[in-house]
Amino acid sequence: MPKAAKTKYYAVKIGKEGPKIYDSWDEVSRYPGAIHKAFSSLSQAEQWLGIQHNQDHNDSSTALQRLPTPGDGADPDNAIVISDSESEHSMVPPEEVPAVEPEIQLSPEQQQVFNMVKAGRSVFFTGAAGTGKSVLLREIIKWCRGGGKRTACGDCFNWDCERKEKAEHLLGKILGQDKYRRMKERQERERLGLPPDENDLLSEHDNKYEKNPRVVERWRKVQVLIVDEISMIDGILFDKLEFLARSIRRNQLPFGGIQLVLSGDFCQLPPVPDRFSKVATIFSFDAKTWDSCVGKPVTLRKVFRQKEQAFVDMLNSMRFGQLTPPAIKTFRDLSREVVYNDGLVPTELFPTRAEVDRANTERLNKIPGDGIPFPAIDVPGWEESGQRISAEKADKLLNNLIAQKFLTLKVGAQVMLIKNLVQGSLVNGTIGRVVGFATTRDALNKGTWIGVADNKGDKSQVGLLQGQDGDKKNKPPGSETVQQYLRSGRNWPIVKFSGGEEVLCVPAQFEVTNAEGLVQARRDQVPLILAWALSIHKSQGQTLERVRVDLGRIFEKGQAYVALSRATSIDRLQVLHFDPGKVMAHQRVLEWMREHGGLPNTVNLPHDDIDEELEFWGDDF
Ligand SMILES: Nc1ncnc2c1ncn2[C@@H]1O[C@H](COP(=O)(O)OP(=O)(O)OP(=O)(O)O)[C@@H](O)[C@H]1O
């Protein structure tokens, strides 16, 4: 006779619907990061949930487990054990269960661009700050990768690189580092008026680049090239890449037939001009091949970052460098101090990195006591050949990340989250204050949430997450997994975020990938940076809840606009030394926008002064 199936009770302590007991696994709403356990008796399940019950229980093998996500087919009884059980019974569930909000729904205009990409069309989409360009790009990348399209990502996952490195990073990725270095040498020769080097890689008559089979292979196979922050890539570089693509692929179609997906706002930060040659900024739309590569720009009009229309209008007129007298008055009035009651101060944006470091260090030093050091664990990944990347090279690659190699924190330090934990509330850019340090076990005992970001940054959760898995190439060996951090007896910072959530921040994984998504190096670090101050360049792409900007030292076109447009509301924005003269837009950009229908007729074209533009440039930005 067949044995009767044993009844099971599934108690969910932290989940979508709060503490609840189910008698069938199928009824349980899947919730990544939930805490659940299977019991053979109802009373045991109730007891585990803290519901008063007289019956005693025999269960001594409690474990914290990961609830599977829909469709992963996991058996609840075989869920992955994350921690052992000694402290399980004393665990108090958090009063409030963090809700994972649904993924962002693309707006109709974002969807329209997405459809163009799906139809295989090359596209350049633009729009003011906060119109959801990066969100759309992330969806496109997901789709490309999911659909098996070979995608060479510019720097879309490396938004945190300092600006100067961005263009170099992109080119290095696409050309291969050696080819890029030689291209720079050629530019230098041009600048100095020397004849072209005989080894010039980009000469029409020279096919030496074909000697690097891996680079050639990559160029030949890539189907979609994605570039974020296209405003930072100059036109000469764009033409060179276009030429390279055509010649390597032996295909005379624009960009050798590669589908281009370009995104950015030319009213934000421009390419770094060459201070020595005194040549005006050459934008990528100035490239000879731009028009043949991408058709008419598509402009996203709906601004998501700010909700107040009056603020959106002011920022838009600032974007074009033309403010009305009432807008100037309003910006001047923003010099008042904004007082917050939760002890968190606004993040101050500075034009240079040196100012940022100074401001953060000063503030940290003012807090009495020694800081707790959090050194990162850096792990070299793999070359395409399958060889391990050298520690020196990994170090170089990782230095571009926003995650720091050495982070020092104290109770009271103001910090910023640099990974997404919960869509909509605990995201990259959310600020908070360190309120203590604890082990994961302490946190579990006290019911403090443990923030675990996934290592892609776009689909995340608060809760416990299975460590990264994957094949040898994608998983640098010897690295500690997230689970190991969770098991470790080390103290990690507890941060009280601006929304009131207290979260223990365990290390997250920050990866540098090559053009094909292969992990070249990985940094395991607590996903926090000091956030009293931030550079304007680093803030590009960020959404900040509280911002203070001193425009006194602004030196570049687009800089004031980038800084102020990070703010989500005018009530939480403080602007010092507002000077309408510093609100500058590039004449070339406005002309180009006018030609392409992106500029209202009411906006006048300004006069550009190249000397003035170049004079302000220094190396430290
Ligand atoms: N379709 C959408 N629905 C709701 N919110 C959205 C949508 N698209 C974007 N957002 C939100 O708007 C904010 C700004 O988005 P995003 O950073 O992608 O804008 P952006 O155009 O790239 O800005 P910037 O040019 O300043 O980098 C983010 O908080 C994002 O979550």
Short mmCIF file of C-alpha atoms and ligand atoms in Angstrom, two decimals, residues 104-107 110 127-138 228-229 263-265 268 300 302-307 423-424 427 539-543 561-562 565-566 568, ligand 1:
data_model
loop_
_atom_site.label_atom_id
_atom_site.label_comp_id
_atom_site.label_asym_id
_atom_site.label_seq_id
_atom_site.Cartn_x
_atom_site.Cartn_y
_atom_site.Cartn_z
CA ILE A 104 9.14 50.10 -13.09
CA GLN A 105 6.64 50.14 -15.95
CA LEU A 106 8.01 51.88 -18.99
CA SER A 107 6.03 54.95 -20.04
CA GLN A 110 10.03 54.85 -23.27
CA GLY A 127 15.75 64.07 -22.84
CA ALA A 128 16.20 66.31 -19.84
CA ALA A 129 17.64 65.02 -16.57
CA GLY A 130 15.29 62.57 -14.87
CA THR A 131 13.33 61.52 -17.94
CA GLY A 132 14.21 57.88 -17.36
CA LYS A 133 16.97 57.41 -19.95
CA SER A 134 19.04 55.17 -17.68
CA VAL A 135 16.01 53.16 -16.62
CA LEU A 136 15.12 52.56 -20.26
CA LEU A 137 18.68 51.67 -21.12
CA ARG A 138 18.77 49.07 -18.36
CA ASP A 228 25.22 55.77 -22.16
CA GLU A 229 26.25 59.40 -21.49
CA SER A 263 21.55 57.69 -24.85
CA GLY A 264 22.39 60.97 -23.15
CA ASP A 265 21.65 64.65 -22.84
CA GLN A 268 24.69 67.84 -19.37
CA LEU A 300 11.77 61.65 -23.84
CA LYS A 302 8.14 63.15 -19.20
CA VAL A 303 10.29 64.02 -16.20
CA PHE A 304 10.03 61.45 -13.41
CA ARG A 305 12.61 62.69 -10.94
CA GLN A 306 10.79 65.87 -9.93
CA LYS A 307 7.06 65.98 -9.37
CA GLN A 423 13.04 49.46 -5.55
CA GLY A 424 11.62 52.86 -4.74
CA VAL A 427 18.08 52.66 -3.81
CA SER A 539 26.43 62.77 -9.08
CA GLN A 540 25.54 62.68 -12.78
CA GLY A 541 22.93 59.97 -13.19
CA GLN A 542 22.01 60.08 -9.48
CA THR A 543 18.74 61.02 -7.85
CA TYR A 561 22.20 72.06 -14.46
CA VAL A 562 23.54 68.59 -13.60
CA SER A 565 18.67 68.55 -11.43
CA ARG A 566 19.75 65.78 -9.02
CA THR A 568 13.85 65.55 -6.30
N1 LIG B 1 8.73 54.70 -16.31
C1 LIG B 1 9.05 55.15 -15.10
N2 LIG B 1 8.14 55.11 -14.10
C2 LIG B 1 8.44 55.58 -12.86
N3 LIG B 1 9.63 56.10 -12.51
C3 LIG B 1 10.58 56.16 -13.46
C4 LIG B 1 10.34 55.70 -14.80
N4 LIG B 1 11.47 55.91 -15.51
C5 LIG B 1 12.35 56.46 -14.66
N5 LIG B 1 11.83 56.61 -13.44
C6 LIG B 1 12.48 57.18 -12.22
O1 LIG B 1 12.92 58.50 -12.53
C7 LIG B 1 14.16 58.79 -11.90
C8 LIG B 1 15.16 59.24 -12.95
O2 LIG B 1 15.40 58.19 -13.86
P1 LIG B 1 16.77 58.06 -14.64
O3 LIG B 1 17.91 58.16 -13.69
O4 LIG B 1 16.69 56.87 -15.53
O5 LIG B 1 16.71 59.39 -15.50
P2 LIG B 1 17.79 59.92 -16.54
O6 LIG B 1 17.05 60.47 -17.69
O7 LIG B 1 18.80 58.86 -16.84
O8 LIG B 1 18.42 61.07 -15.68
P3 LIG B 1 19.86 61.80 -15.83
O9 LIG B 1 19.91 62.37 -17.23
O10 LIG B 1 19.82 62.85 -14.79
O11 LIG B 1 20.90 60.76 -15.60
C9 LIG B 1 14.58 57.52 -11.19
O12 LIG B 1 14.25 57.65 -9.82
C10 LIG B 1 13.75 56.43 -11.85
O13 LIG B 1 13.48 55.36 -10.97
#
